[in-house]
Coordinates of C-alpha atoms and ligand atoms in Angstrom, one line a residue:
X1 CA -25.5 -14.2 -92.7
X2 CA -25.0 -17.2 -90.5
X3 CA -26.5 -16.9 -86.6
X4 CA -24.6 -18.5 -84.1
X5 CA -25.5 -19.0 -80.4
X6 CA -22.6 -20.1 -77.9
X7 CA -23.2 -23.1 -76.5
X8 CA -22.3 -24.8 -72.7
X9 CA -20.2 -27.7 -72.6
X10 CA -21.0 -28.7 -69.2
X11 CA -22.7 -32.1 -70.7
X12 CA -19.3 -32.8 -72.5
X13 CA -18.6 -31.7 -76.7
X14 CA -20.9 -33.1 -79.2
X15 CA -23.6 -32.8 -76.7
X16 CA -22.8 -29.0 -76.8
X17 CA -23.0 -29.1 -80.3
X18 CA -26.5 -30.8 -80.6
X19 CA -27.9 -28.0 -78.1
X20 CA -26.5 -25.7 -81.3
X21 CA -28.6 -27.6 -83.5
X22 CA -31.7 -27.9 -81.1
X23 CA -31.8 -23.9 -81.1
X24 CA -31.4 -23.5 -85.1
X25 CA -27.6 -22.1 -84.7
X26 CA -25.7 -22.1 -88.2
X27 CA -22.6 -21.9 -85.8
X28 CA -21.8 -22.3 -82.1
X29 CA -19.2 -21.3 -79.7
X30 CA -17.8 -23.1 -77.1
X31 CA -15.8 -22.3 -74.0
X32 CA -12.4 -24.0 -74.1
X33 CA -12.0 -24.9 -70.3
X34 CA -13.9 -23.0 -67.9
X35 CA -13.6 -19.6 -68.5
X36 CA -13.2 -18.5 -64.5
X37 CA -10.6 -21.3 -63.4
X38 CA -7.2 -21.8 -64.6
X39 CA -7.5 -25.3 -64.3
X40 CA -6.7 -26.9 -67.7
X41 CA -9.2 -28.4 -70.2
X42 CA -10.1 -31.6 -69.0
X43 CA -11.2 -33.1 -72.8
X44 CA -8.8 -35.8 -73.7
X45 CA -7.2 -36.2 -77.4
X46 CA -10.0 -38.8 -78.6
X47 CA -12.8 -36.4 -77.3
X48 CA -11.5 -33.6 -79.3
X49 CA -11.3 -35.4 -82.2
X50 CA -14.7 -37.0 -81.8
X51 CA -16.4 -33.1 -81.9
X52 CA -13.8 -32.2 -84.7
X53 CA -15.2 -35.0 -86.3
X54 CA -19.1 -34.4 -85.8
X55 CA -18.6 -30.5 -86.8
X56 CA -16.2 -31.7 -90.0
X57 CA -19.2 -32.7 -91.8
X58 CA -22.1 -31.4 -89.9
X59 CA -25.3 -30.9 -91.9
X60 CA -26.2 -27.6 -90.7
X61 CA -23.8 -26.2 -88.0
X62 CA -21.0 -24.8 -90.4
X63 CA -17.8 -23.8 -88.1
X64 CA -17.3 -23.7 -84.2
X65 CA -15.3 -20.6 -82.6
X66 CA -13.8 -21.6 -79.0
X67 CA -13.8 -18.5 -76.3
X68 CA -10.6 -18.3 -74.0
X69 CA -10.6 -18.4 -70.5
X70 CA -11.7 -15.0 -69.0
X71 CA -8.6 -14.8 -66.6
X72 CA -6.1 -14.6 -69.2
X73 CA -4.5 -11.2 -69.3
X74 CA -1.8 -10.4 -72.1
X75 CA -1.5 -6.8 -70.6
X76 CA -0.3 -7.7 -67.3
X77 CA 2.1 -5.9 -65.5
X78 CA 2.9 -9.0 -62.6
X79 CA 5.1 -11.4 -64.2
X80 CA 3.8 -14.3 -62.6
X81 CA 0.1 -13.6 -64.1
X82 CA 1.6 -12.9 -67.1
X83 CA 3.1 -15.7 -67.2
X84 CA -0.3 -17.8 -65.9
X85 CA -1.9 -16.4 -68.5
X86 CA 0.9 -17.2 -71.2
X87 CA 0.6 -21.3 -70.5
X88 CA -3.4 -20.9 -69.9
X89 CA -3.8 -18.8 -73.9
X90 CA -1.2 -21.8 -75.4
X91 CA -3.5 -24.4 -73.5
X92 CA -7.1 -23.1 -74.8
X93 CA -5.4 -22.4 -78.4
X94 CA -4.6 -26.4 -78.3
X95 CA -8.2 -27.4 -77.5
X96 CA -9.5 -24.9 -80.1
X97 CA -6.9 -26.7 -82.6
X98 CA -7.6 -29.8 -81.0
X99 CA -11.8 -29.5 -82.1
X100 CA -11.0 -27.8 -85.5
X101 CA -11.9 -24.2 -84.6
X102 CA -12.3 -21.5 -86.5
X103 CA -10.9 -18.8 -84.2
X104 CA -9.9 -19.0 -80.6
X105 CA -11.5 -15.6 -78.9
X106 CA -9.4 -13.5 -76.9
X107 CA -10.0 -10.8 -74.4
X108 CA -6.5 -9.1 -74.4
X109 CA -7.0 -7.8 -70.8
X110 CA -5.9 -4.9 -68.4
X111 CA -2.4 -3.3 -68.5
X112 CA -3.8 -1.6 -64.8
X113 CA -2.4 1.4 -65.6
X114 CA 0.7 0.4 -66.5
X115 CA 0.2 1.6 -70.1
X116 CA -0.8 0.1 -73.3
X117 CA 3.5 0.9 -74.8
X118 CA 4.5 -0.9 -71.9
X119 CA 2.3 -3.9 -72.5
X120 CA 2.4 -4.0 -76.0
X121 CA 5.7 -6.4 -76.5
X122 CA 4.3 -8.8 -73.4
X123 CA 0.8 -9.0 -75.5
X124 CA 2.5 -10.2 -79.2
X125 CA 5.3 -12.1 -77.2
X126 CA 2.6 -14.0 -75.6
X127 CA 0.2 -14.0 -79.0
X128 CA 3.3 -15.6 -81.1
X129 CA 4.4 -17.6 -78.8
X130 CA 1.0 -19.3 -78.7
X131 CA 0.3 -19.4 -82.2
X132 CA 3.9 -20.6 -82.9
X133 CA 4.0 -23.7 -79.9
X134 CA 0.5 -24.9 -81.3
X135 CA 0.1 -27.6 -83.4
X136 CA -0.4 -26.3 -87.6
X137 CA -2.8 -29.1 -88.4
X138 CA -5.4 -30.6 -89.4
X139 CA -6.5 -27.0 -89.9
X140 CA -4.6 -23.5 -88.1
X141 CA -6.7 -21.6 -85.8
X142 CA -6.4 -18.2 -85.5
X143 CA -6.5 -15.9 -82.4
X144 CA -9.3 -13.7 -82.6
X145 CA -9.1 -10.5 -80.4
X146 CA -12.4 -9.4 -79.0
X147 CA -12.7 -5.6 -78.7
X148 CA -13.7 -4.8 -75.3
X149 CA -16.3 -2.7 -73.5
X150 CA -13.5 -0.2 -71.9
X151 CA -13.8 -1.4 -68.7
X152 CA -10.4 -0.1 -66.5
X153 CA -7.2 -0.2 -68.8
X154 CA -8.8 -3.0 -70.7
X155 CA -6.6 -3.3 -74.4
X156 CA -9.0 -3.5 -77.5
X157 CA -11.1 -0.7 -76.8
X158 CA -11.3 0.6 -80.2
X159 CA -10.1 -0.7 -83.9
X160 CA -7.2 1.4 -83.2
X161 CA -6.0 0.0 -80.3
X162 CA -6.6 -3.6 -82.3
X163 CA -5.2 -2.6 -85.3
X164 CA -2.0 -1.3 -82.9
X165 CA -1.6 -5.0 -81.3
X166 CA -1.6 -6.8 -84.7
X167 CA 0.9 -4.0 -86.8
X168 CA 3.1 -4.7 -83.4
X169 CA 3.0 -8.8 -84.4
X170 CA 4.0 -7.8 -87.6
X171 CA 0.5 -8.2 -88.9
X172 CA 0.8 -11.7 -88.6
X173 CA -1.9 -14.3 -90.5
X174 CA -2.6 -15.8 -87.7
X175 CA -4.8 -13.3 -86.0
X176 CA -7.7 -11.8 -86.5
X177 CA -10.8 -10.0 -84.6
X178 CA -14.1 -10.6 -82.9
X179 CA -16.5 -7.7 -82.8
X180 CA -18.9 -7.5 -80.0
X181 CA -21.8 -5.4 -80.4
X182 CA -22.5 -4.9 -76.8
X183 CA -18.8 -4.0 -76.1
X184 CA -19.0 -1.6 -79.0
X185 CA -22.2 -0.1 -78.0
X186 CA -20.4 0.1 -74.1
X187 CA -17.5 2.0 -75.5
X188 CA -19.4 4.4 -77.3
X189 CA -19.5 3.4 -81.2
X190 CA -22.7 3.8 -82.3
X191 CA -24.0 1.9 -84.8
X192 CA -28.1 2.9 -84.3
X193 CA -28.0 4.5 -88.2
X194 CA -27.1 2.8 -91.2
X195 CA -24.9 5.9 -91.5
X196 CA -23.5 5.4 -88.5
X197 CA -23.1 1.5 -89.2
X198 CA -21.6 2.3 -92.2
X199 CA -19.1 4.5 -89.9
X200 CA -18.1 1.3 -87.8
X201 CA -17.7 -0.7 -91.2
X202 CA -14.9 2.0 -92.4
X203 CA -13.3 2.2 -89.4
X204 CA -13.0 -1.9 -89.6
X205 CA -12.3 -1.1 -93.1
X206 CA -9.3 1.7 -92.1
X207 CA -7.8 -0.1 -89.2
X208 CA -7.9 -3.7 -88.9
X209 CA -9.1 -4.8 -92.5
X210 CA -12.7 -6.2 -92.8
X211 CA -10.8 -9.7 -93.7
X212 CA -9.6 -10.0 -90.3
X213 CA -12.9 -9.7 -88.9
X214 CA -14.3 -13.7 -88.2
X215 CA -17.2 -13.2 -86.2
X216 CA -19.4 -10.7 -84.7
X217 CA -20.3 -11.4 -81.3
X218 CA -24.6 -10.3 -81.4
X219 CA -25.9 -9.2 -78.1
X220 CA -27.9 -6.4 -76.8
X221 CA -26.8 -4.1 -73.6
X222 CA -28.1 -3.9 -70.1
X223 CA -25.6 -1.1 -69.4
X224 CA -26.2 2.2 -71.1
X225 CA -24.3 3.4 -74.8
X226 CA -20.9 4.9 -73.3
X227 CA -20.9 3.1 -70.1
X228 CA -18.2 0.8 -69.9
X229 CA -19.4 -2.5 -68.4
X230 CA -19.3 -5.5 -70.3
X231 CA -23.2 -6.4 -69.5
X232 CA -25.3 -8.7 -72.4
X233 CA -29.0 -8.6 -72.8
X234 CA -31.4 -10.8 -75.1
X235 CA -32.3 -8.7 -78.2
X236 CA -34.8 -6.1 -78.1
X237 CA -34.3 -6.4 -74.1
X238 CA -31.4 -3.8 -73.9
X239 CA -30.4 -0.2 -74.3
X240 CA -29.6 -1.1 -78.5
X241 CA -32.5 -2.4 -79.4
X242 CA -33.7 -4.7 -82.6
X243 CA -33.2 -1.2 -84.8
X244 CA -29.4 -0.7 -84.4
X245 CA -28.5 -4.3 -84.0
X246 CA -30.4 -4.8 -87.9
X247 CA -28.5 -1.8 -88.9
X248 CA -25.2 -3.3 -88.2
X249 CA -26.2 -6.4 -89.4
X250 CA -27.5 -5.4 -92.9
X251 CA -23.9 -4.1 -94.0
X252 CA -23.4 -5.6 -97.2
X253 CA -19.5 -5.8 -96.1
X254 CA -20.6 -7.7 -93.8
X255 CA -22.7 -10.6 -94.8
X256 CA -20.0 -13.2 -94.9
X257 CA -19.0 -13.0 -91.3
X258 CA -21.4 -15.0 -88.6
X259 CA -22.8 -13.6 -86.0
X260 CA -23.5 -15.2 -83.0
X261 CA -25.4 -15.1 -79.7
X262 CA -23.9 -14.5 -76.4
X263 CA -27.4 -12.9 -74.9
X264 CA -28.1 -14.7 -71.3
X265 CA -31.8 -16.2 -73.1
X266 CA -33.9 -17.5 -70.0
X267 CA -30.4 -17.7 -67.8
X268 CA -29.2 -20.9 -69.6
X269 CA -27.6 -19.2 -72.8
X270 CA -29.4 -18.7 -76.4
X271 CA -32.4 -20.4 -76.9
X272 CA -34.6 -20.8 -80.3
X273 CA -36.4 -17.9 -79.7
X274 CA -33.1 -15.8 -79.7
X275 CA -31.5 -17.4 -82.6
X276 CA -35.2 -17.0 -84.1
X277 CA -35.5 -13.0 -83.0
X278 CA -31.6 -12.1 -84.3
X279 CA -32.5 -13.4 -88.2
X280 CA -35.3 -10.9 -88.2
X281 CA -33.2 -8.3 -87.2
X282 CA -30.6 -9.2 -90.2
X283 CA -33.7 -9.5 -92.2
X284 CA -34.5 -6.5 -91.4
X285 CA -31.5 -5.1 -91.6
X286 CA -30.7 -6.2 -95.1
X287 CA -34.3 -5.0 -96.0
X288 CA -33.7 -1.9 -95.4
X289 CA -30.5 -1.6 -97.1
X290 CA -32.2 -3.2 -99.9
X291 CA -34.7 -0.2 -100.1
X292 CA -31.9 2.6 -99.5
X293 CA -30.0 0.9 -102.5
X294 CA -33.1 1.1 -104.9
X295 CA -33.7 4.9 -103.6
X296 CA -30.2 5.6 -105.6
Ligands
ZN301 ZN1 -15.8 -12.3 -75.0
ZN302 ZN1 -18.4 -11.2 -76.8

């Protein structure tokens, strides 16, 4: 499995990049634009293409995933953020074209009450739209959707409510999903067995299709299992511990898909010792597997 760590671009691109390599990341992930402003990505044409570039043929960082501005919300019920949010999700889907993603990140957001049938058409209107106005080469980027911690009306809560969004866009190609171990863990999914691990895998499996899963998103939780907040700790630090984290990460189903670091390290992101502490918990994690195999 490869580890990924997301990475600041406050330095510019290809710097971010070579802060993935510094901390041993297999794959990074980068914020489009800044993920509290609305204020457009500021990275010329010639800068993307210089990290699209760089990654292309990178020795040892193998794909980058681009995260979406925070503020967007699909779900809205006001027009006029709906409609912010609309031109911000076709902006960051153009950087993460522009740099060669492999998945633009999406929190869906809040319908406030309003109700998910009533969002529904507003979130694959503004999904489609995106995906349609961007640019097909050099390579497509899909939107990923990020399930979500079940914060106040937030969309994405469970596969179900995934799986609803995409069967609604006609199950379009074009998106996929991001699975975030804290936000599970926050909306009460456990994972902490490998039977209960193997629980989450078939309900991947039953809703949205292990396929469309891209990336996992590995961090541990400074909020307790069930309670709703959307709160990352470095592994082993948090309320999942190394245990459940290995026994998600050992699923055979799931050894293709990279997982990678959104844990706060020493308050500047990921750092070695995180990417360092996460492959022994897959190590782990396959271990173990390993051994339950061979007991029959
Ligand atoms: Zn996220
Ligand atoms: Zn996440």
């Amino acid at each position: 499995m490869r580890i990924g760590a997301h990475v600041r671009a406050g330095r510019g691109l290809v710097p971010a990049l070579e802060h993935g390599v510094a901390v041993g990341a297999d794959v990074v992930q980068i914020f489009t634009q800044s993920p509290r402003q609305w204020k457009a990505s500021q990275y010329g044409p010639e800068v993307l293409e210089s990290y699209r570039l760089a990654q292309a043929d990178h020795p040892s960082v193998s794909a980058t995933f681009c995260h979406a501005t925070y503020l967007i919300n699909l779900a809205s019920p006001d027009s006029e953020l709906a409609a912010k949010s609309r031109t911000c999700l076709e902006a960051n889907l153009a950087t993460a074209v522009g740099i060669g993603a492999a998945g633009l990140v999406l929190h869906i957001g809040s319908h406030r009450g309003s109700g998910l049938d009533r969002a529904l058409p507003d979130i694959v209107a503004a999904l489609l739209g995106a995906l349609d106005a961007a640019v097909p080469a050099p390579s497509p980027c899909p939107i990923l959707l990020e399930n979500a911690a079940g914060a106040g009306d937030t969309v994405g809560r469970s596969f179900e409510e995934l799986a609803m969004v995409i069967d609604a866009a006609g199950g379009d190609e074009r998106l996929g999903v991001c699975l975030d171990t804290q936000h599970l863990w926050a909306s009460g999914i456990s994972f902490a067995t490998d039977a209960e691990a193997d629980a989450v895998v078939e309900s991947v499996r039953s809703t949205v299709g292990v396929e469309r899963l891209r990336c996992l998103h590995l961090n541990d939780s400074k909020v307790a299992y069930g309670a709703n907040r959307d709160r990352h700790a470095n592994l082993g630090e948090g309320t999942i511990g190394i245990d459940a984290l290995a026994a998600l990460l050992g699923r055979p189903a799931l050894q293709a898909v990279p997982a990678i670091l959104e844990v706060p390290g020493a308050g500047e992101g990921p750092r070695s010792e995180d990417v360092a502490t996460a492959r022994r918990a897959w190590e782990l994690g396959v271990r173990r597997q390993g051994a339950s195999d061979g007991d029959g």
